Backbone as CSV, one residue per row, in Angstrom:
resi,resn,N_x,N_y,N_z,CA_x,CA_y,CA_z,C_x,C_y,C_z
1,MET,0.811,-1.187,0.000,0.000,0.000,0.000,0.858,1.256,0.000
2,GLN,1.988,1.213,0.697,2.854,2.382,0.743,3.493,2.653,-0.607
3,LEU,3.585,1.645,-1.436,4.145,1.828,-2.770,3.104,2.341,-3.750
4,GLY,1.854,2.447,-3.311,0.797,2.964,-4.175,0.289,1.951,-5.175
5,GLY,0.506,0.680,-4.917,0.071,-0.369,-5.834,-1.437,-0.431,-5.963
6,GLY,-1.910,-0.603,-7.167,-3.337,-0.751,-7.420,-4.138,0.519,-7.201
7,GLY,-3.456,1.661,-7.103,-4.160,2.921,-6.917,-4.793,3.080,-5.545
8,LEU,-4.335,2.310,-4.574,-4.910,2.389,-3.226,-4.445,3.663,-2.531
9,GLY,-5.379,4.456,-2.099,-5.041,5.669,-1.379,-5.503,5.612,0.063
10,ASN,-6.669,5.026,0.298,-7.233,4.914,1.632,-6.741,3.614,2.264
11,THR,-6.049,3.740,3.375,-5.469,2.555,4.026,-6.203,2.199,5.320
12,ASN,-7.471,2.574,5.441,-8.231,2.254,6.655,-8.328,0.760,6.915
13,VAL,-8.194,-0.048,5.870,-8.246,-1.500,6.043,-7.123,-1.975,6.973
14,LEU,-6.049,-1.208,7.048,-4.941,-1.586,7.921,-5.303,-1.494,9.401
15,ALA,-6.303,-0.702,9.743,-6.694,-0.590,11.153,-7.142,-1.945,11.688
16,GLY,-8.023,-2.614,10.965,-8.490,-3.931,11.399,-7.398,-4.974,11.353
17,ALA,-6.632,-4.981,10.270,-5.531,-5.943,10.153,-4.489,-5.690,11.229
18,GLY,-4.205,-4.425,11.493,-3.216,-4.090,12.512,-3.648,-4.516,13.898
19,MET,-4.913,-4.310,14.202,-5.386,-4.633,15.544,-5.561,-6.129,15.755
20,PHE,-6.123,-6.807,14.791,-6.471,-8.206,15.012,-5.427,-9.175,14.478
21,LEU,-5.093,-9.083,13.214,-4.136,-10.032,12.647,-2.752,-9.823,13.247
22,ALA,-2.246,-8.611,13.159,-0.900,-8.356,13.670,-0.900,-8.199,15.185
23,GLY,-1.756,-7.350,15.701,-1.718,-7.041,17.125,-1.988,-8.216,18.035
24,ILE,-3.149,-8.797,17.907,-3.526,-9.888,18.813,-2.678,-11.131,18.566
25,CYS,-2.449,-11.476,17.298,-1.643,-12.675,17.008,-0.218,-12.529,17.535
26,LEU,0.383,-11.356,17.361,1.736,-11.152,17.876,1.757,-11.173,19.404
27,MET,0.756,-10.583,20.023,0.689,-10.607,21.489,0.595,-12.038,22.006
28,LEU,-0.277,-12.833,21.399,-0.407,-14.233,21.814,0.891,-14.996,21.573
29,SER,1.524,-14.769,20.422,2.811,-15.422,20.135,3.845,-15.041,21.176
30,GLY,3.854,-13.774,21.559,4.796,-13.319,22.579,4.581,-14.008,23.915
31,MET,3.332,-14.181,24.295,3.037,-14.854,25.561,3.479,-16.314,25.512
32,TRP,3.243,-16.968,24.372,3.677,-18.361,24.234,5.201,-18.462,24.256
33,CYS,5.881,-17.517,23.629,7.346,-17.525,23.671,7.847,-17.372,25.103
34,MET,7.239,-16.469,25.850,7.638,-16.283,27.250,7.424,-17.568,28.042
35,PHE,6.287,-18.220,27.816,5.987,-19.475,28.500,7.061,-20.520,28.197
36,LEU,7.565,-20.525,26.957,8.588,-21.491,26.555,10.001,-21.063,26.942
37,GLY,10.144,-19.882,27.536,11.456,-19.423,27.968,12.224,-18.641,26.922
38,ASN,11.574,-18.240,25.848,12.223,-17.466,24.790,11.989,-15.981,25.073
39,THR,12.893,-15.386,25.847,12.725,-13.995,26.262,12.759,-13.038,25.078
40,PHE,13.690,-13.243,24.146,13.773,-12.357,22.978,12.480,-12.414,22.168
41,GLY,12.055,-13.617,21.816,10.826,-13.769,21.039,9.624,-13.222,21.783
42,GLY,9.547,-13.501,23.072,8.430,-13.010,23.866,8.376,-11.496,23.910
43,THR,9.530,-10.885,24.118,9.579,-9.423,24.176,9.248,-8.805,22.828
44,VAL,9.888,-9.305,21.783,9.681,-8.735,20.446,8.239,-8.910,19.991
45,PHE,7.716,-10.113,20.087,6.343,-10.341,19.632,5.336,-9.519,20.442
46,THR,5.513,-9.478,21.762,4.565,-8.745,22.600,4.624,-7.244,22.328
47,VAL,5.827,-6.696,22.254,5.952,-5.254,22.003,5.422,-4.889,20.625
48,PHE,5.794,-5.644,19.600,5.296,-5.307,18.268,3.794,-5.565,18.150
49,GLY,3.276,-6.524,18.893,1.825,-6.692,18.951,1.159,-5.464,19.546
50,GLY,1.765,-4.931,20.609,1.246,-3.707,21.214,1.333,-2.517,20.277
51,ILE,2.420,-2.442,19.530,2.563,-1.358,18.550,1.440,-1.438,17.525
52,TRP,1.213,-2.639,16.988,0.168,-2.792,15.975,-1.219,-2.526,16.541
53,LEU,-1.478,-2.976,17.768,-2.778,-2.691,18.388,-2.988,-1.184,18.543
54,SER,-1.964,-0.503,19.025,-2.100,0.940,19.220,-2.204,1.669,17.886
55,TYR,-1.433,1.245,16.893,-1.504,1.874,15.567,-2.886,1.673,14.950
56,GLY,-3.397,0.466,15.059,-4.728,0.189,14.527,-5.789,1.043,15.188
57,TYR,-5.676,1.208,16.503,-6.654,2.026,17.219,-6.542,3.496,16.810
58,VAL,-5.323,3.997,16.741,-5.117,5.397,16.342,-5.686,5.654,14.956
59,MET,-5.457,4.724,14.027,-5.875,4.926,12.637,-7.359,4.637,12.401
60,ALA,-8.009,3.946,13.316,-9.440,3.654,13.151,-10.226,4.962,13.230
61,PRO,-10.999,5.265,12.201,-11.764,6.524,12.219,-12.650,6.663,13.463
62,SER,-13.158,5.549,13.976,-14.051,5.608,15.142,-13.337,6.063,16.414
63,SER,-12.006,5.979,16.461,-11.283,6.436,17.650,-11.284,7.958,17.746
64,GLY,-11.384,8.630,16.609,-11.393,10.093,16.594,-10.043,10.733,16.845
65,ILE,-8.992,9.935,16.943,-7.673,10.474,17.268,-7.132,11.320,16.122
66,VAL,-7.176,10.813,14.911,-6.663,11.572,13.767,-7.436,12.884,13.633
67,ALA,-8.744,12.818,13.764,-9.589,14.009,13.613,-9.375,15.025,14.734
68,SER,-8.801,14.600,15.862,-8.621,15.512,16.991,-7.484,16.510,16.779
69,TYR,-6.651,16.288,15.779,-5.540,17.198,15.505,-6.006,18.354,14.628
70,ALA,-5.394,19.516,14.833,-5.777,20.719,14.087,-5.507,20.570,12.593
71,SER,-4.454,19.833,12.265,-4.125,19.619,10.852,-3.505,18.238,10.699
72,ILE,-3.496,17.752,9.481,-2.872,16.454,9.205,-1.370,16.532,9.472
73,GLU,-0.781,17.705,9.262,0.645,17.881,9.538,0.931,17.719,11.032
74,ASP,0.074,18.273,11.888,0.244,18.097,13.337,0.150,16.620,13.715
75,PHE,-0.821,15.924,13.122,-0.969,14.497,13.398,0.265,13.725,12.938
76,GLN,0.756,14.029,11.738,1.927,13.313,11.221,3.151,13.555,12.087
77,HIS,3.332,14.759,12.597,4.477,15.026,13.469,4.346,14.266,14.788
78,ALA,3.128,14.177,15.305,2.913,13.386,16.525,3.205,11.910,16.260
79,MET,2.741,11.407,15.116,3.013,10.007,14.762,4.502,9.780,14.531
80,ALA,5.189,10.775,13.970,6.631,10.641,13.747,7.359,10.477,15.073
81,ALA,6.968,11.248,16.070,7.590,11.113,17.388,7.296,9.736,17.978
82,TYR,6.076,9.254,17.785,5.692,7.927,18.271,6.495,6.835,17.563
83,VAL,6.577,6.919,16.248,7.298,5.908,15.470,8.800,5.976,15.753
84,ALA,9.323,7.170,16.044,10.750,7.306,16.365,11.109,6.486,17.602
85,THR,10.195,6.421,18.561,10.415,5.602,19.756,10.596,4.139,19.373
86,TRP,9.754,3.664,18.468,9.820,2.264,18.056,10.980,2.018,17.108
87,THR,11.463,3.077,16.467,12.679,2.955,15.657,13.847,2.590,16.561
88,LEU,13.948,3.274,17.676,15.009,2.978,18.640,14.890,1.545,19.145
89,PHE,13.677,1.119,19.490,13.463,-0.253,19.952,13.868,-1.257,18.875
90,ALA,13.506,-0.996,17.617,13.841,-1.914,16.522,15.354,-2.024,16.349
91,PHE,16.063,-0.901,16.432,17.521,-0.950,16.311,18.143,-1.714,17.478
92,MET,17.587,-1.578,18.681,18.096,-2.347,19.823,17.866,-3.840,19.609
93,CYS,16.703,-4.198,19.087,16.429,-5.611,18.787,17.383,-6.124,17.722
94,TRP,17.647,-5.312,16.711,18.576,-5.710,15.648,19.940,-6.030,16.247
95,ALA,20.402,-5.200,17.188,21.704,-5.440,17.814,21.736,-6.788,18.533
96,LEU,20.581,-7.255,18.987,20.518,-8.545,19.678,20.468,-9.732,18.718
97,THR,20.472,-9.470,17.415,20.467,-10.560,16.433,21.834,-10.778,15.801
98,PHE,22.831,-10.028,16.239,24.152,-10.132,15.611,24.814,-11.489,15.833
99,LYS,24.318,-12.267,16.774,24.850,-13.614,16.998,23.802,-14.671,16.680
100,SER,22.945,-14.369,15.722,21.919,-15.332,15.306,22.230,-15.785,13.881
101,THR,21.223,-15.893,13.051,21.447,-16.280,11.658,21.495,-15.033,10.779
102,VAL,22.090,-15.185,9.618,22.220,-14.070,8.677,20.841,-13.528,8.293
103,MET,19.914,-14.414,7.987,18.595,-13.979,7.529,17.776,-13.337,8.652
104,PHE,17.921,-13.816,9.872,17.209,-13.224,11.005,17.757,-11.833,11.292
105,CYS,19.075,-11.714,11.250,19.712,-10.415,11.437,19.283,-9.453,10.330
106,ALA,19.238,-9.943,9.097,18.824,-9.102,7.969,17.379,-8.646,8.127
107,GLN,16.513,-9.521,8.622,15.116,-9.127,8.814,15.016,-7.960,9.792
108,PHE,15.751,-8.010,10.877,15.693,-6.917,11.840,16.383,-5.664,11.319
109,MET,17.340,-5.825,10.419,17.924,-4.655,9.765,16.858,-3.949,8.928
110,TRP,16.129,-4.744,8.107,15.071,-4.149,7.274,13.980,-3.539,8.142
111,LEU,13.644,-4.196,9.243,12.628,-3.664,10.150,13.072,-2.323,10.737
112,SER,14.325,-2.245,11.157,14.856,-1.000,11.713,14.845,0.111,10.675
113,LEU,15.260,-0.217,9.453,15.247,0.779,8.382,13.825,1.179,8.011
114,LEU,12.906,0.237,8.090,11.495,0.529,7.839,10.987,1.572,8.831
115,PHE,11.244,1.370,10.109,10.800,2.333,11.115,11.510,3.675,10.958
116,LEU,12.799,3.640,10.647,13.546,4.885,10.453,12.978,5.694,9.288
117,THR,12.764,5.037,8.156,12.242,5.763,6.993,10.790,6.191,7.206
118,ALA,10.019,5.416,7.967,8.646,5.830,8.286,8.662,7.096,9.141
119,THR,9.593,7.168,10.083,9.726,8.371,10.911,10.073,9.578,10.048
120,ILE,11.050,9.398,9.161,11.449,10.490,8.259,10.277,10.907,7.380
121,GLN,9.564,9.925,6.843,8.436,10.228,5.962,7.360,11.012,6.703
122,LEU,7.074,10.631,7.925,6.044,11.340,8.688,6.461,12.774,9.011
123,TYR,7.752,12.994,9.271,8.225,14.358,9.528,8.220,15.213,8.261
124,THR,8.568,14.605,7.129,8.730,15.384,5.895,7.510,15.361,4.987
125,ASN,6.622,14.391,5.179,5.459,14.188,4.303,5.895,14.012,2.847
126,SER,7.011,13.318,2.659,7.589,13.118,1.331,7.061,11.831,0.698
127,LYS,6.586,11.949,-0.533,6.134,10.758,-1.262,7.309,9.833,-1.567
128,ALA,8.486,10.388,-1.796,9.669,9.565,-2.063,10.009,8.711,-0.841
129,TRP,9.972,9.313,0.355,10.257,8.546,1.571,9.178,7.507,1.835
130,LEU,7.947,7.807,1.435,6.869,6.830,1.572,7.158,5.602,0.712
131,LYS,7.654,5.812,-0.497,7.995,4.690,-1.383,9.173,3.896,-0.821
132,VAL,10.181,4.588,-0.296,11.325,3.899,0.314,10.849,3.056,1.497
133,THR,9.964,3.622,2.308,9.393,2.879,3.434,8.650,1.647,2.938
134,GLY,7.923,1.793,1.837,7.210,0.656,1.251,8.152,-0.442,0.798
135,VAL,9.276,-0.063,0.200,10.273,-1.057,-0.236,10.828,-1.803,0.977
136,PHE,11.190,-1.061,2.033,11.712,-1.709,3.237,10.652,-2.591,3.893
137,SER,9.403,-2.183,3.797,8.308,-2.990,4.328,8.197,-4.311,3.572
138,LEU,8.284,-4.248,2.249,8.248,-5.479,1.442,9.437,-6.380,1.750
139,LEU,10.622,-5.796,1.859,11.812,-6.594,2.175,11.683,-7.237,3.551
140,ASN,11.220,-6.478,4.529,11.035,-7.031,5.867,10.034,-8.178,5.841
141,GLY,8.946,-8.000,5.110,7.943,-9.059,5.001,8.489,-10.306,4.335
142,ALA,9.265,-10.117,3.264,9.850,-11.263,2.561,10.825,-12.018,3.467
143,PHE,11.662,-11.285,4.184,12.603,-11.940,5.088,11.861,-12.605,6.246
144,GLY,10.762,-11.994,6.688,9.946,-12.603,7.737,9.345,-13.924,7.289
145,MET,8.838,-13.959,6.055,8.276,-15.207,5.513,9.365,-16.272,5.385
146,TYR,10.541,-15.862,4.917,11.662,-16.797,4.805,11.998,-17.369,6.185
147,ASN,12.129,-16.491,7.183,12.484,-16.948,8.527,11.403,-17.820,9.141
148,MET,10.137,-17.508,8.850,9.043,-18.346,9.335,9.161,-19.751,8.740
149,PHE,9.377,-19.816,7.430,9.500,-21.118,6.777,10.733,-21.864,7.289
150,ALA,11.856,-21.168,7.400,13.089,-21.803,7.873,12.931,-22.330,9.294
151,GLY,12.157,-21.633,10.110,11.955,-22.060,11.489,10.960,-23.194,11.647
152,MET,10.040,-23.324,10.698,8.990,-24.337,10.823,9.245,-25.595,10.000
153,ALA,9.901,-25.459,8.866,10.082,-26.604,7.964,11.165,-27.540,8.497
154,ASP,10.833,-28.804,8.585,11.824,-29.827,8.915,11.507,-31.082,8.103
155,GLU,12.281,-32.139,8.322,12.131,-33.358,7.523,10.771,-34.020,7.691
156,THR,10.076,-33.724,8.787,8.785,-34.376,9.031,7.616,-33.711,8.315
157,ASN,7.777,-32.464,7.875,6.635,-31.773,7.280,6.915,-31.110,5.933
158,SER,8.153,-31.202,5.448,8.470,-30.498,4.208,9.553,-31.230,3.419
159,TYR,9.436,-31.148,2.109,10.499,-31.671,1.247,11.614,-30.646,1.091
160,PHE,11.347,-29.428,1.489,12.320,-28.345,1.366,12.682,-27.840,2.751
161,VAL,13.891,-28.147,3.184,14.371,-27.704,4.488,15.522,-26.736,4.244
162,ILE,15.458,-25.606,4.907,16.466,-24.566,4.719,17.514,-24.683,5.810
163,LYS,18.757,-24.747,5.404,19.871,-24.768,6.353,20.201,-23.327,6.714
164,SER,20.130,-23.008,7.984,20.422,-21.650,8.439,21.915,-21.383,8.412
165,MET,22.270,-20.165,8.023,23.665,-19.748,8.027,23.856,-18.783,9.200
166,CYS,24.705,-19.180,10.142,24.920,-18.368,11.336,25.787,-17.156,11.026
167,MET,25.585,-16.112,11.793,26.416,-14.913,11.694,27.831,-15.273,12.147
168,PRO,28.836,-14.541,11.673,30.212,-14.807,12.118,30.321,-14.708,13.636
169,GLY,30.930,-15.705,14.235,31.112,-15.730,15.683,29.950,-16.318,16.458
170,ALA,28.867,-16.645,15.768,27.697,-17.211,16.445,27.820,-18.723,16.524
171,GLN,27.237,-19.297,17.568,27.211,-20.745,17.701,26.023,-21.293,16.932
172,ASP,26.240,-22.374,16.219,25.155,-23.031,15.495,24.246,-23.699,16.522
173,PRO,22.960,-23.296,16.588,22.059,-23.877,17.594,21.924,-25.389,17.472
174,ALA,22.099,-25.932,16.276,21.976,-27.378,16.080,23.128,-28.125,16.747
175,LYS,24.232,-27.425,17.013,25.402,-28.080,17.598,25.525,-27.839,19.099
176,ILE,24.576,-27.137,19.679,24.652,-26.854,21.128,23.995,-27.975,21.902
């Protein structure tokens, strides 16, 4: 949608997807990760679930939040400050992937750049930055799908199993 594909201008559909598909599903995933002892996964999933829930609520016309601002520029600057906070969180999470796999680290790099460019776009209201944000969003999504498949596919459920490549200096989890 950020790339302007299909002539889509109104992105209100993201409010529902953000709140329910991304928000609630990520929150539940985070709780399950915590239960299993995966602190990184639990923290990341829960926080990003909260981000999506709050974003969905803010963007829902029924919340009245967008309409409460004097101008769209005031709203965008407020959102830029909000997104800047999550940019910092994303970069901190990325730093915690430097001893994981190459693709997992790359996904958090794209996520961090996505939040950074979204912050810039909201401050500048630039269509060019919106397109750059859209590209980073697509890359993050593609790497997320790859990592999901790599994490779930094994010899019992797939003919295609992906061998993870660890970052330099990282221990291969299969050998621990």
